[in-house]
Amino acid sequence: MRSPIHLCFLRMPAVALCLLALPAFAFADRDVIFHALPEDRTLFAVRAPSLSGALTAMEQGTQIGEAVSRDRLMRLIHGIVEQEEQQEFGGERFRRDLGILRDRSGLDYEDLFRIFDGPAGYARVVEPRDGGGTGPGLDVFWFEPGPELAEAGWKLWEAVWELSEDGRSERVRRIDSEVRGVRMSHVLEREIGRIVPPDFWDQPRDYWEWDWDKQREFDRERREEYEALPEAERGQRNTMLARIDGAFVIVHGHYSMPEPSRFGRHQRVHFEIDPDTGDIIERVQEREPEQAPEPPTGEQLDERSGVEQATALIARFVDSASGNTPRDGFVSRAAGSAAAREAEVGGAVIIEAYADLALVMAEAAEDDDEDHFRGGPFNLPPAEMHEQLGFSDLGIGGVRITLDGATVRTGAFVNLPAPRRGIMRLIEQAEIAPQPAAWVPATAPFYAHFSFKPLDLYEAMMEIVIATEGPDFEAFIEQQEEQMKQEMGFNQRDLAASLGERHHVVVWDIDPPQESRPWDDLGTRMGLVQSLVFGVERPEPIEGIMEYTMEMMAQFDPEHPGLSREQGFVGIRNEDDEDRPSGTFVGEGHLVVAAGKGAVETTLSAIRRGDGGGDSLSAADTTASALRQLDARPAVATAILNPAPLTADLHDKLKAMISGEANRRGHIGPALDGHVAEAWEPRPHQARGAEGQGSEDPRRKLLLELLPEATVFEDAFHTGAAQLHVDRSGLILRAVMPLAPRD
């Protein structure tokens, strides 16, 4: 059985929509909850100051805004509700329940946009532990509708609880209380499960040597034994709801006993250097099953699921709303950081998010520590691995997306102050001019170049390996490098040094064969025909590796064609995948790794042709406009996005996907109903749709009716640009995407 909140989502979709929507009108300048998030315990936070305001601005100021107009969304909501009311099973009850909820709360469909005039957000708050790691984690959802709609939201919650009474499990109970004079509902759900010994699901060592009948008999007996195992409380879910002045807050915490396999038999492979021969020796370390913890008591479940922390968090929000808590928590620290100030962009904020990356790494290490016999690379537990790699120096990161007239602007940052350690110091690369390479044509939908020295990566990784494995490993590395040098004339270090500093990524606009249907080309248009082009200073080591690879392959396949020589390049083709052929070629000062039909030929031809003159991306007026709007300057990386080729037939693509036609006719990937093309047979009503009669699926029919005209998508997106900079404070990314203004 499910909790009332789960029932709301599972049994009453439109009611769930109302519950999610219930709070966020006006008071956009307050953001009580967002600014009261605790400084040292917030993992990340996301906030939308005014969703309805952003949609209105898009609708009024941009051509593409017509796709998300208020009228269109309202028709979608009415259509969904109408479909639910007409369901043969459950439709009558849905109408009854929806009527009760509307009467009790006073909310109606039109309130949805008024509700979202104000701020709404989500955050993850954790409890740091002494000595590292994190404790209970809490999910915080908040909306700030103002007193009137917050009260309506509370009445809606009361009605949802009453309507779910006949379907509630006995393990779900509601505890009402007050926090600082504010009413709070605590919905508690205990999880019941079987207590499974750590090695219960382990198979005998010779299991895979048995015949099929013996395996099946073993599995059947084990399932019968599982059904006979005792049950006990093994987890708890807490959902706390509170109306705080003009805000509505939901805090959710959850704890469940670790899976028994975590305490079962494990193996770990690590490597050592033989002191006599200098060879690497593989060691297999095995741990026998250990005693799993006993099922927790009620008090332990409260503690581990964060009941006390959730109550204290709500109390903090109450204090903030009453002005008793300074608003100098996590958000102030994030937005006031040096990197955040460098990444500021103009315009009205659509959405912003911040993350404490140090806490994120601590939580990741907590999920996979050495206490549970999990080792990271270099035989280190995750916490030590993060230290060696330099991840522990990460500070707060964030992103802010704004609408500035008809231009979407993005500013993102990561606080990573100098001096940096481990691989983190590799972000310190030379800055290069923002103009694209002269050989890239103006028709390329996407282009990026970046500055990076592969030799720096090789040396950094070797330093980390030596620091963690000891001086014996340094001698082994030197021995391996010398041996390769004698055999091939170059070694791993020479190979890394042969690559230059400027590298490119290109997505090509290659027309599909005439016999292809437009929806078959969806994957191609979205970037499956692409090239990664490295600058090369010395081609000899790369050519040597290719020749060595071909010699090895010839030993297994004498008919292998060997190296391919095309357009002044030498390389290796891979035609095993007919739908996505690929190749790796070196020549003309570049190493090309290309994938997709026509990608190899197109890339080699473009590089060999050289300066495309007026037909090049660098000479295009649209590129100059995008770089000018970005105020571009030399940077570690620059990207140019030209969406026109990708969106030229976007209306047809959307129509094919919504109707299911893309899936029926060969589109690769899931369509609306989640089925995969190659393994999918259309149901009768969908087959009739393929014959031109239209889909009878009411969801599809509704979406097709609401799909904007093709003119809404034509030239809706102009050429955009992005740049990545590195300074002493960290990484700063800025991007612009101009949209076609509305006539």
XYZ file of C-alpha atoms in Angstrom:
743
model
C 0.000 0.000 0.000
C 1.047 3.573 -0.572
C 1.075 6.736 1.454
C -1.562 9.389 0.686
C 0.981 11.395 -1.253
C 1.826 8.334 -3.354
C -1.895 7.648 -3.839
C -2.384 11.195 -5.022
C 0.168 10.643 -7.778
C -0.850 7.107 -8.703
C -4.646 7.293 -8.566
C -5.522 10.908 -9.240
C -3.178 12.439 -11.856
C -4.928 15.778 -12.105
C -5.223 15.996 -8.326
C -1.491 15.394 -8.137
C -0.997 18.222 -10.588
C -2.990 20.481 -8.288
C -0.923 19.436 -5.273
C 2.314 20.156 -7.070
C 0.987 23.418 -8.346
C -0.549 24.639 -5.161
C 1.886 27.249 -4.124
C 3.847 30.087 -5.682
C 2.076 33.347 -6.257
C 3.532 36.833 -5.882
C 6.116 37.760 -3.285
C 8.804 36.901 -5.839
C 11.142 39.256 -4.032
C 10.915 37.329 -0.765
C 12.335 33.854 -1.488
C 12.220 33.079 2.233
C 13.075 29.397 1.863
C 15.733 29.760 -0.826
C 17.760 32.272 1.159
C 17.323 30.377 4.449
C 18.929 27.121 3.244
C 21.730 26.241 5.701
C 25.181 27.236 4.522
C 27.163 24.126 5.465
C 24.538 21.419 4.859
C 22.946 22.221 1.490
C 24.101 19.859 -1.227
C 22.390 21.705 -4.072
C 19.428 23.983 -4.682
C 17.342 24.901 -7.730
C 14.984 27.888 -7.912
C 12.600 29.333 -10.482
C 11.669 32.895 -9.424
C 8.497 32.943 -11.566
C 7.672 30.137 -13.966
C 4.521 31.794 -15.244
C 6.364 35.088 -15.612
C 9.062 33.412 -17.717
C 6.465 31.713 -19.920
C 4.603 34.992 -20.397
C 7.813 36.796 -21.362
C 8.640 34.041 -23.853
C 5.136 34.149 -25.310
C 5.091 37.927 -25.700
C 8.666 38.444 -26.850
C 9.707 35.415 -28.931
C 8.387 33.446 -31.844
C 8.951 30.059 -30.177
C 7.011 31.295 -27.136
C 3.822 30.453 -29.000
C 4.595 26.776 -28.290
C 4.272 27.404 -24.535
C 1.534 30.019 -24.552
C -0.812 30.251 -21.584
C -3.809 29.410 -23.761
C -2.102 26.306 -25.159
C -1.079 25.030 -21.723
C -4.540 25.686 -20.292
C -6.094 23.679 -23.117
C -3.652 20.876 -22.349
C -4.684 20.847 -18.674
C -8.396 20.841 -19.532
C -7.791 18.067 -22.056
C -5.976 15.853 -19.554
C -8.711 16.327 -16.960
C -11.426 15.604 -19.513
C -9.709 12.388 -20.586
C -9.418 11.225 -16.969
C -13.101 11.975 -16.370
C -14.074 9.885 -19.388
C -12.133 6.808 -18.316
C -14.382 3.735 -18.191
C -12.762 2.574 -14.982
C -12.276 5.205 -12.315
C -13.627 8.156 -14.302
C -16.660 8.638 -12.081
C -14.604 8.584 -8.901
C -12.087 10.948 -10.453
C -14.834 13.476 -11.189
C -16.167 13.137 -7.647
C -12.757 13.505 -5.995
C -11.736 16.401 -8.201
C -14.971 18.205 -7.410
C -14.415 17.740 -3.674
C -10.852 19.032 -3.896
C -11.891 22.107 -5.858
C -14.738 22.865 -3.463
C -12.629 22.387 -0.325
C -9.604 24.376 -1.526
C -11.244 26.999 -3.696
C -8.581 26.385 -6.369
C -9.434 26.067 -10.050
C -7.476 25.449 -13.242
C -6.989 29.149 -13.884
C -5.179 29.427 -10.546
C -2.286 27.383 -11.903
C -0.711 30.368 -13.641
C -1.485 32.790 -10.830
C 0.061 30.309 -8.428
C 3.318 30.123 -10.361
C 3.803 33.857 -10.474
C 6.061 33.448 -7.447
C 9.173 31.441 -6.576
C 9.375 27.667 -6.349
C 12.334 25.386 -5.826
C 13.966 22.173 -4.702
C 17.017 21.506 -2.541
C 18.897 18.579 -1.074
C 20.109 19.081 2.505
C 22.451 16.635 4.230
C 23.982 16.270 7.671
C 27.808 16.296 7.564
C 29.492 13.803 9.891
C 32.516 14.406 12.042
C 35.528 12.992 10.227
C 33.920 13.225 6.766
C 30.937 11.854 4.916
C 27.294 12.767 5.279
C 24.367 11.578 7.369
C 20.606 11.703 6.693
C 19.619 13.458 3.482
C 16.449 15.527 3.117
C 14.621 16.608 -0.036
C 13.058 20.053 0.286
C 10.325 21.336 -2.047
C 8.980 24.815 -1.585
C 6.551 27.234 -3.136
C 5.761 30.791 -2.072
C 2.162 31.579 -3.067
C 1.380 34.277 -0.542
C -1.015 33.835 2.404
C -4.218 33.396 0.390
C -3.039 30.592 -1.874
C -0.909 29.007 0.841
C -4.062 28.601 2.914
C -5.866 27.171 -0.117
C -2.982 24.763 -0.548
C -3.278 23.590 3.039
C -6.995 22.940 2.588
C -6.172 20.963 -0.541
C -3.716 18.832 1.450
C -6.333 18.155 4.122
C -8.798 17.030 1.460
C -6.231 14.765 -0.231
C -5.543 13.034 3.087
C -9.232 12.400 3.731
C -9.890 11.107 0.214
C -7.016 8.641 0.458
C -8.257 7.161 3.739
C -9.814 4.025 2.234
C -6.601 3.134 0.388
C -4.063 3.900 3.076
C -1.890 1.223 4.598
C -1.989 0.739 8.350
C 1.724 1.499 8.321
C 0.983 5.084 7.262
C 0.038 7.578 9.931
C -0.195 11.318 10.252
C 1.119 13.307 13.197
C 0.019 16.942 13.479
C 2.050 19.368 15.564
C 3.316 22.924 15.708
C 6.799 24.302 15.087
C 7.357 27.819 16.378
C 3.589 28.301 16.297
C 3.275 27.049 12.708
C 1.160 23.957 12.024
C 2.978 20.989 10.547
C 1.816 17.571 9.316
C 4.219 14.664 9.545
C 3.241 11.685 7.366
C 5.211 8.648 8.514
C 5.366 5.404 6.566
C 7.205 2.363 7.884
C 8.667 -0.066 5.356
C 8.249 -3.766 6.023
C 10.589 -6.259 4.415
C 12.134 -9.662 4.815
C 15.337 -9.923 6.800
C 17.735 -11.603 4.383
C 21.131 -12.991 5.514
C 24.136 -11.363 3.782
C 25.082 -14.452 1.772
C 21.520 -15.605 1.086
C 21.558 -14.862 -2.644
C 25.161 -15.988 -3.198
C 25.393 -18.829 -5.664
C 27.655 -21.832 -5.030
C 31.082 -21.438 -6.579
C 30.353 -24.209 -9.117
C 26.819 -22.982 -9.913
C 27.619 -22.219 -13.553
C 29.042 -25.683 -14.040
C 25.688 -27.307 -13.202
C 23.193 -28.369 -15.844
C 20.148 -26.196 -16.400
C 17.717 -28.410 -14.431
C 19.929 -28.355 -11.344
C 20.247 -24.572 -11.518
C 16.489 -24.176 -11.838
C 15.873 -26.460 -8.869
C 18.365 -24.508 -6.749
C 16.705 -21.205 -7.696
C 13.230 -22.594 -6.890
C 14.319 -23.801 -3.452
C 15.972 -20.471 -2.712
C 12.783 -18.581 -3.605
C 10.766 -20.834 -1.289
C 13.245 -20.182 1.510
C 12.952 -16.443 0.861
C 9.163 -16.550 1.247
C 9.623 -18.209 4.641
C 11.998 -15.549 5.986
C 10.642 -13.340 8.802
C 9.522 -9.780 8.125
C 10.394 -6.701 10.137
C 10.433 -2.916 9.919
C 13.492 -2.078 7.817
C 12.889 1.460 6.655
C 10.935 4.661 7.088
C 9.698 7.535 4.940
C 8.926 10.932 6.434
C 7.048 13.662 4.634
C 6.562 16.904 6.544
C 4.304 19.640 5.229
C 4.053 23.129 6.665
C 2.473 26.418 5.733
C 4.911 29.160 6.733
C 3.309 32.569 6.314
C 2.953 32.816 2.531
C 5.042 29.731 1.751
C 4.264 26.023 1.479
C 7.102 23.630 2.303
C 7.457 19.871 1.892
C 10.460 18.114 3.492
C 10.999 14.443 2.708
C 13.436 12.016 4.312
C 13.948 8.305 3.773
C 15.995 5.502 5.267
C 16.134 1.853 4.267
C 18.412 -0.873 5.574
C 21.381 -1.580 3.280
C 20.900 -4.461 0.893
C 22.203 -7.739 2.331
C 24.586 -8.178 -0.615
C 26.544 -5.203 0.723
C 27.684 -7.389 3.598
C 28.118 -10.576 1.567
C 31.159 -12.136 -0.023
C 33.174 -9.752 -2.200
C 36.321 -9.858 -4.254
C 38.640 -7.007 -5.084
C 41.447 -7.162 -7.613
C 44.492 -4.965 -7.100
C 48.003 -4.902 -8.523
C 51.438 -4.968 -6.978
C 55.003 -4.759 -8.329
C 57.105 -7.893 -7.919
C 60.272 -6.586 -6.192
C 62.426 -9.231 -7.900
C 61.245 -9.102 -11.518
C 59.582 -5.680 -11.642
C 56.475 -7.268 -13.189
C 52.916 -6.344 -12.225
C 51.256 -9.064 -10.138
C 47.493 -9.373 -9.924
C 46.252 -9.977 -6.389
C 42.708 -11.118 -5.601
C 41.543 -10.189 -2.130
C 38.357 -11.859 -0.908
C 36.187 -10.959 2.029
C 33.856 -13.494 3.568
C 30.312 -12.479 4.539
C 30.023 -10.384 7.659
C 27.185 -10.012 10.105
C 24.478 -7.732 8.765
C 23.024 -5.162 11.175
C 19.902 -5.997 13.145
C 16.604 -4.425 12.030
C 16.426 -0.891 13.441
C 14.134 0.122 16.275
C 11.543 2.877 15.910
C 13.870 5.438 17.485
C 16.692 4.401 15.187
C 14.397 4.742 12.159
C 13.462 8.264 13.252
C 17.133 9.139 13.666
C 18.334 7.631 10.400
C 15.508 9.041 8.295
C 16.177 12.541 9.602
C 13.027 13.337 11.603
C 14.895 15.638 13.985
C 16.806 17.327 11.165
C 13.625 17.876 9.126
C 11.838 19.447 12.097
C 14.821 21.718 12.788
C 14.929 22.726 9.116
C 11.282 23.762 9.137
C 11.931 25.704 12.337
C 14.760 27.506 10.553
C 12.399 28.462 7.724
C 9.844 29.759 10.245
C 12.522 31.910 11.876
C 13.569 33.218 8.461
C 9.995 34.174 7.559
C 9.651 36.073 10.839
C 12.984 37.838 10.348
C 14.751 36.025 13.202
C 17.298 34.254 10.992
C 19.785 36.269 8.895
C 19.467 35.476 5.203
C 23.158 34.723 4.771
C 23.099 30.974 4.208
C 24.024 28.734 1.327
C 22.670 30.936 -1.464
C 24.434 34.069 -0.235
C 27.689 32.142 -0.038
C 27.212 30.686 -3.527
C 26.037 33.828 -5.323
C 28.654 35.960 -3.572
C 31.609 33.763 -4.480
C 34.346 35.130 -6.737
C 33.571 32.798 -9.653
C 29.828 33.531 -9.408
C 30.470 37.258 -9.726
C 32.559 36.652 -12.841
C 29.765 34.544 -14.374
C 26.971 37.091 -13.899
C 24.736 37.639 -16.936
C 22.012 40.191 -17.599
C 18.299 39.599 -17.993
C 15.418 38.229 -15.914
C 16.268 34.946 -14.201
C 14.359 31.935 -15.538
C 16.085 29.373 -13.348
C 19.202 29.183 -11.209
C 20.944 26.317 -9.438
C 23.885 25.961 -7.050
C 25.748 22.920 -5.749
C 28.346 22.466 -3.032
C 30.676 20.226 -5.017
C 32.801 19.374 -1.968
C 29.691 17.980 -0.241
C 28.670 16.183 -3.447
C 32.027 14.403 -3.507
C 31.769 13.618 0.218
C 28.361 12.016 -0.291
C 29.701 10.012 -3.243
C 32.561 8.746 -1.087
C 30.092 7.875 1.666
C 28.139 5.669 -0.743
C 31.278 3.728 -1.657
C 33.788 3.676 1.211
C 36.365 1.117 2.283
C 34.224 -0.023 5.208
C 32.158 -1.833 2.597
C 35.166 -3.225 0.793
C 34.919 -0.902 -2.179
C 38.149 0.425 -3.605
C 38.625 3.174 -6.167
C 41.310 3.466 -8.831
C 44.909 3.065 -7.650
C 43.660 0.794 -4.784
C 42.495 3.846 -2.838
C 39.203 4.291 -0.995
C 37.126 7.020 -2.656
C 37.851 9.755 -0.088
C 41.618 9.397 -0.570
C 41.201 9.106 -4.321
C 39.324 12.432 -4.396
C 42.159 14.020 -2.430
C 44.821 12.770 -4.828
C 42.861 13.827 -7.911
C 42.289 17.305 -6.500
C 38.501 16.980 -6.230
C 38.609 18.007 -2.578
C 39.538 21.554 -3.684
C 36.223 22.012 -5.482
C 33.970 24.713 -4.079
C 30.464 25.766 -5.007
C 29.319 25.559 -8.609
C 26.243 27.061 -10.167
C 24.314 28.079 -13.253
C 21.893 30.909 -13.989
C 19.706 31.084 -17.117
C 18.077 34.395 -17.974
C 15.872 35.920 -20.648
C 17.267 39.225 -21.893
C 14.733 40.522 -24.389
C 14.645 37.783 -27.017
C 18.011 36.309 -26.001
C 18.536 33.444 -23.570
C 21.749 33.950 -21.591
C 23.562 31.421 -19.429
C 26.241 32.001 -16.835
C 27.832 29.028 -15.076
C 30.777 28.707 -12.729
C 32.821 26.377 -10.531
C 34.819 27.792 -7.657
C 38.227 26.119 -7.895
C 40.806 28.629 -6.675
C 44.479 28.453 -7.564
C 46.828 26.800 -6.770
C 45.195 23.573 -7.965
C 46.272 19.976 -7.419
C 46.017 16.650 -9.223
C 44.126 16.602 -12.486
C 42.296 19.766 -11.442
C 45.330 21.790 -12.470
C 44.735 20.648 -16.050
C 42.042 23.301 -16.422
C 44.864 25.826 -16.684
C 45.285 25.805 -20.447
C 46.296 28.452 -22.982
C 43.593 30.793 -24.252
C 42.904 30.879 -27.992
C 41.009 33.312 -30.217
C 37.251 32.686 -30.448
C 37.034 32.517 -34.271
C 36.326 28.996 -35.640
C 38.902 27.156 -37.728
C 38.888 28.394 -41.337
C 38.200 24.913 -42.754
C 34.832 24.510 -40.996
C 31.902 25.329 -43.335
C 29.124 27.724 -42.345
C 26.592 24.878 -42.658
C 27.962 23.027 -39.601
C 25.193 22.908 -36.944
C 27.720 22.788 -34.115
C 31.390 23.617 -33.767
C 33.697 23.941 -30.767
C 37.406 24.261 -30.240
C 39.315 23.903 -27.010
C 42.861 24.213 -25.730
C 44.419 21.177 -24.081
C 47.852 19.531 -23.910
C 47.498 15.709 -23.690
C 51.057 15.499 -22.363
C 49.904 17.393 -19.254
C 47.254 14.726 -18.627
C 49.743 11.886 -19.036
C 52.212 13.449 -16.623
C 49.524 14.272 -14.069
C 48.187 10.713 -14.092
C 51.679 9.284 -13.724
C 52.323 11.559 -10.743
C 49.147 10.344 -9.057
C 49.955 6.689 -9.722
C 53.478 7.063 -8.337
C 52.234 8.977 -5.287
C 49.727 6.245 -4.454
C 51.684 3.141 -5.464
C 55.169 4.157 -4.301
C 58.626 4.541 -5.894
C 58.656 0.927 -7.137
C 55.897 1.816 -9.564
C 57.890 4.792 -10.860
C 60.709 2.449 -11.826
C 58.210 0.141 -13.507
C 56.752 3.011 -15.575
C 60.222 4.089 -16.688
C 60.989 0.476 -17.631
C 57.803 0.225 -19.724
C 58.477 3.532 -21.471
C 62.045 2.486 -22.321
C 60.937 -0.915 -23.590
C 58.335 0.648 -25.919
C 60.912 3.188 -27.111
C 63.330 0.430 -28.111
C 60.664 -1.649 -29.874
C 58.776 1.095 -31.735
C 61.006 4.172 -31.721
C 58.613 6.097 -29.486
C 56.836 5.565 -26.181
C 53.652 6.590 -24.364
C 55.086 9.985 -23.453
C 56.096 10.663 -27.072
C 52.602 9.694 -28.227
C 50.987 12.192 -25.832
C 53.492 14.879 -26.820
C 52.783 14.352 -30.530
C 49.365 16.005 -30.148
C 49.069 19.777 -30.243
C 47.125 22.211 -28.078
C 44.130 23.241 -30.226
C 41.426 20.654 -30.890
C 37.986 20.760 -32.537
C 34.550 19.138 -32.342
C 32.289 19.350 -35.410
C 28.757 18.142 -36.038
C 28.035 17.928 -39.757
C 24.850 18.712 -41.622
C 24.928 15.801 -44.064
C 21.753 15.216 -46.080
C 20.378 11.676 -45.758
C 20.048 9.475 -48.879
C 16.995 10.311 -50.962
C 15.302 7.019 -50.117
C 15.441 7.819 -46.395
C 12.272 9.072 -44.740
C 12.569 12.362 -42.824
C 12.022 10.768 -39.417
C 14.750 8.191 -40.088
C 17.250 11.046 -40.058
C 16.332 12.277 -36.570
C 19.382 10.694 -34.926
C 21.674 12.023 -37.651
C 20.346 15.558 -37.312
C 20.790 15.471 -33.557
C 24.519 14.938 -33.787
C 25.304 11.338 -34.683
C 27.443 12.518 -37.628
C 30.339 14.158 -35.868
C 34.105 14.492 -35.766
C 36.696 15.036 -33.086
C 39.764 16.658 -34.637
C 43.005 16.901 -32.659
C 45.865 19.147 -33.584
C 49.050 17.179 -34.357
C 52.654 18.361 -34.037
C 54.412 15.056 -34.845
C 52.428 12.485 -36.855
C 55.095 9.734 -36.710
C 54.090 8.207 -33.319
C 50.417 8.157 -34.325
C 51.166 6.550 -37.690
C 53.385 4.031 -35.896
C 50.539 3.023 -33.562
C 48.210 2.609 -36.551
C 50.718 0.407 -38.399
C 51.281 -1.710 -35.286
C 47.507 -2.115 -34.855
C 47.077 -3.237 -38.451
C 49.905 -5.757 -38.111
C 48.235 -7.247 -35.061
C 44.844 -7.432 -36.793
C 46.381 -9.086 -39.858
C 47.563 -11.936 -37.654
C 43.925 -12.727 -36.795
C 42.389 -11.742 -40.137
C 44.747 -12.102 -43.139
C 42.101 -10.521 -45.403
C 41.883 -7.334 -43.350
C 42.316 -4.369 -45.746
C 44.957 -2.697 -43.576
C 45.645 1.016 -43.517
C 43.526 3.265 -45.708
C 45.064 6.184 -47.572
C 42.607 8.879 -48.570
C 42.939 12.539 -49.570
C 46.479 12.750 -48.220
C 45.557 11.119 -44.881
C 46.406 7.673 -43.551
C 44.197 5.824 -41.140
C 41.881 3.007 -40.147
C 38.265 2.548 -41.199
C 35.663 0.625 -39.248
C 32.708 -0.454 -41.374
C 31.356 -3.117 -38.992
C 28.370 -0.926 -38.100
C 26.683 -0.103 -41.405
C 24.474 2.560 -39.795
C 27.376 4.266 -38.062
C 30.695 3.727 -39.856
C 33.714 5.394 -38.319
C 37.360 6.058 -38.966
C 40.580 7.441 -37.488
C 42.952 9.287 -39.822
C 46.062 11.452 -39.461
C 47.402 14.019 -41.904
C 47.532 17.720 -42.724
C 48.466 18.467 -39.107
C 45.340 16.840 -37.664
C 44.170 13.575 -36.124
C 40.556 12.923 -37.165
C 38.200 10.616 -35.268
C 34.878 10.654 -37.150
C 31.646 8.668 -36.800
C 28.470 8.543 -38.864
C 27.674 8.155 -42.539
C 29.826 10.509 -44.573
C 31.639 11.939 -41.544
C 35.118 10.706 -42.504
C 34.961 11.896 -46.117
C 33.426 15.250 -45.191
C 35.981 15.986 -42.484
C 39.033 15.019 -44.539
C 37.773 17.030 -47.498
C 37.139 20.132 -45.376
C 40.590 20.045 -43.772
C 42.327 19.423 -47.090
C 40.415 22.271 -48.746
C 41.574 24.627 -45.992
C 40.235 28.173 -45.845
C 36.623 28.145 -46.994
C 36.617 31.895 -47.537
C 33.154 33.421 -47.479
C 31.576 29.971 -47.093
C 33.351 29.267 -43.803
C 31.779 29.411 -40.359
C 34.351 31.965 -39.219
C 33.318 34.368 -42.021
C 29.567 34.034 -41.467
C 27.709 37.129 -40.281
C 25.690 34.980 -37.885
C 28.898 33.806 -36.169
C 30.152 37.355 -35.810
C 26.788 38.416 -34.348
C 26.776 35.617 -31.786
C 30.348 36.301 -30.676
C 29.562 40.004 -30.434
C 26.514 39.379 -28.216
C 28.695 37.170 -26.014
C 31.409 39.825 -25.875
C 33.779 37.024 -26.865
C 37.492 37.170 -26.188
C 40.323 34.589 -26.152
C 39.227 31.627 -24.030
C 40.100 28.038 -23.166
C 37.107 26.872 -25.231
C 34.605 28.442 -27.627
C 31.497 26.868 -29.182
C 29.170 27.989 -31.989
C 25.668 26.532 -32.265
C 23.749 26.984 -35.527
C 20.364 25.346 -34.839
C 18.806 26.053 -38.231
C 19.785 22.705 -39.865
C 18.641 20.819 -36.763
C 15.275 22.567 -36.514
C 14.472 22.975 -40.223
C 11.891 20.185 -40.066
C 11.337 20.159 -36.300
C 7.562 20.399 -36.695
C 7.486 17.242 -38.824
C 9.766 15.438 -36.380
C 7.580 16.318 -33.395
C 4.448 15.326 -35.251
C 5.953 11.955 -36.212
C 7.102 11.269 -32.644
C 3.803 12.270 -31.017
C 1.712 10.241 -33.443
C 3.953 7.193 -33.065
C 4.754 7.247 -36.774
C 8.479 7.642 -36.097
C 8.472 4.428 -34.099
C 6.419 2.506 -36.610
C 8.546 3.585 -39.553
C 12.046 2.997 -38.233
C 12.953 5.798 -35.828
C 15.738 4.625 -33.533
C 14.874 4.985 -29.852
C 11.752 5.237 -27.695
C 8.680 7.138 -28.794
C 6.002 8.610 -26.542
C 4.875 5.262 -25.180
C 8.437 4.062 -24.491
C 8.562 1.220 -27.022
C 11.709 0.628 -29.064
C 11.449 0.546 -32.827
C 13.178 -2.708 -33.663
C 11.213 -4.732 -31.104
C 7.827 -3.062 -31.487
C 4.647 -4.157 -33.201
C 1.888 -1.539 -33.516
C -1.387 -2.143 -31.713
C -4.514 -2.135 -33.913
C -5.467 1.512 -33.347
C -1.860 2.554 -34.005
C -1.741 0.506 -37.200
C -4.872 2.302 -38.386
C -3.099 5.571 -37.646
C -0.282 4.481 -39.976
C -2.809 4.152 -42.767
C -3.687 7.822 -42.493
C -6.717 7.599 -40.194
C -4.852 9.221 -37.266
C -4.005 7.756 -33.904
C -6.915 6.887 -31.606
C -4.770 7.222 -28.507
C -6.405 10.209 -26.743
C -3.089 11.450 -25.368
C -1.544 11.540 -28.814
C -4.635 13.132 -30.326
C -4.622 15.903 -27.726
C -0.930 16.674 -28.212
C -1.301 16.712 -31.993
C -4.175 19.184 -31.697
C -2.035 21.446 -29.514
C 1.118 21.201 -31.659
C 1.833 24.724 -33.019
C 1.929 25.416 -36.721
C 5.176 24.762 -38.583
C 5.767 28.515 -38.938
C 6.339 28.764 -35.159
C 9.478 26.639 -35.483
C 10.879 28.098 -38.701
C 14.023 30.131 -37.991
C 12.953 30.356 -34.326
C 16.516 29.878 -33.071
C 19.398 32.052 -34.249
C 23.107 31.229 -34.036
C 24.390 31.107 -30.461
C 27.803 30.924 -28.840
C 29.473 29.888 -25.590
C 32.899 30.362 -24.010
C 34.788 28.754 -21.135
C 37.298 30.869 -19.219
C 39.619 29.955 -16.375
C 40.918 32.501 -13.892
C 42.298 32.326 -10.357
C 38.818 31.837 -8.904
C 37.828 28.857 -11.072
C 35.897 28.071 -14.260
C 33.447 30.508 -15.828
C 31.140 29.642 -18.722
C 28.972 32.153 -20.566
C 26.557 31.410 -23.392
C 23.968 33.232 -25.527
C 21.140 31.817 -27.631
C 19.255 34.527 -29.579
C 15.627 33.669 -30.356
C 13.569 35.095 -33.183
C 11.503 37.989 -31.772
C 7.768 37.808 -32.122
C 6.280 39.902 -34.924
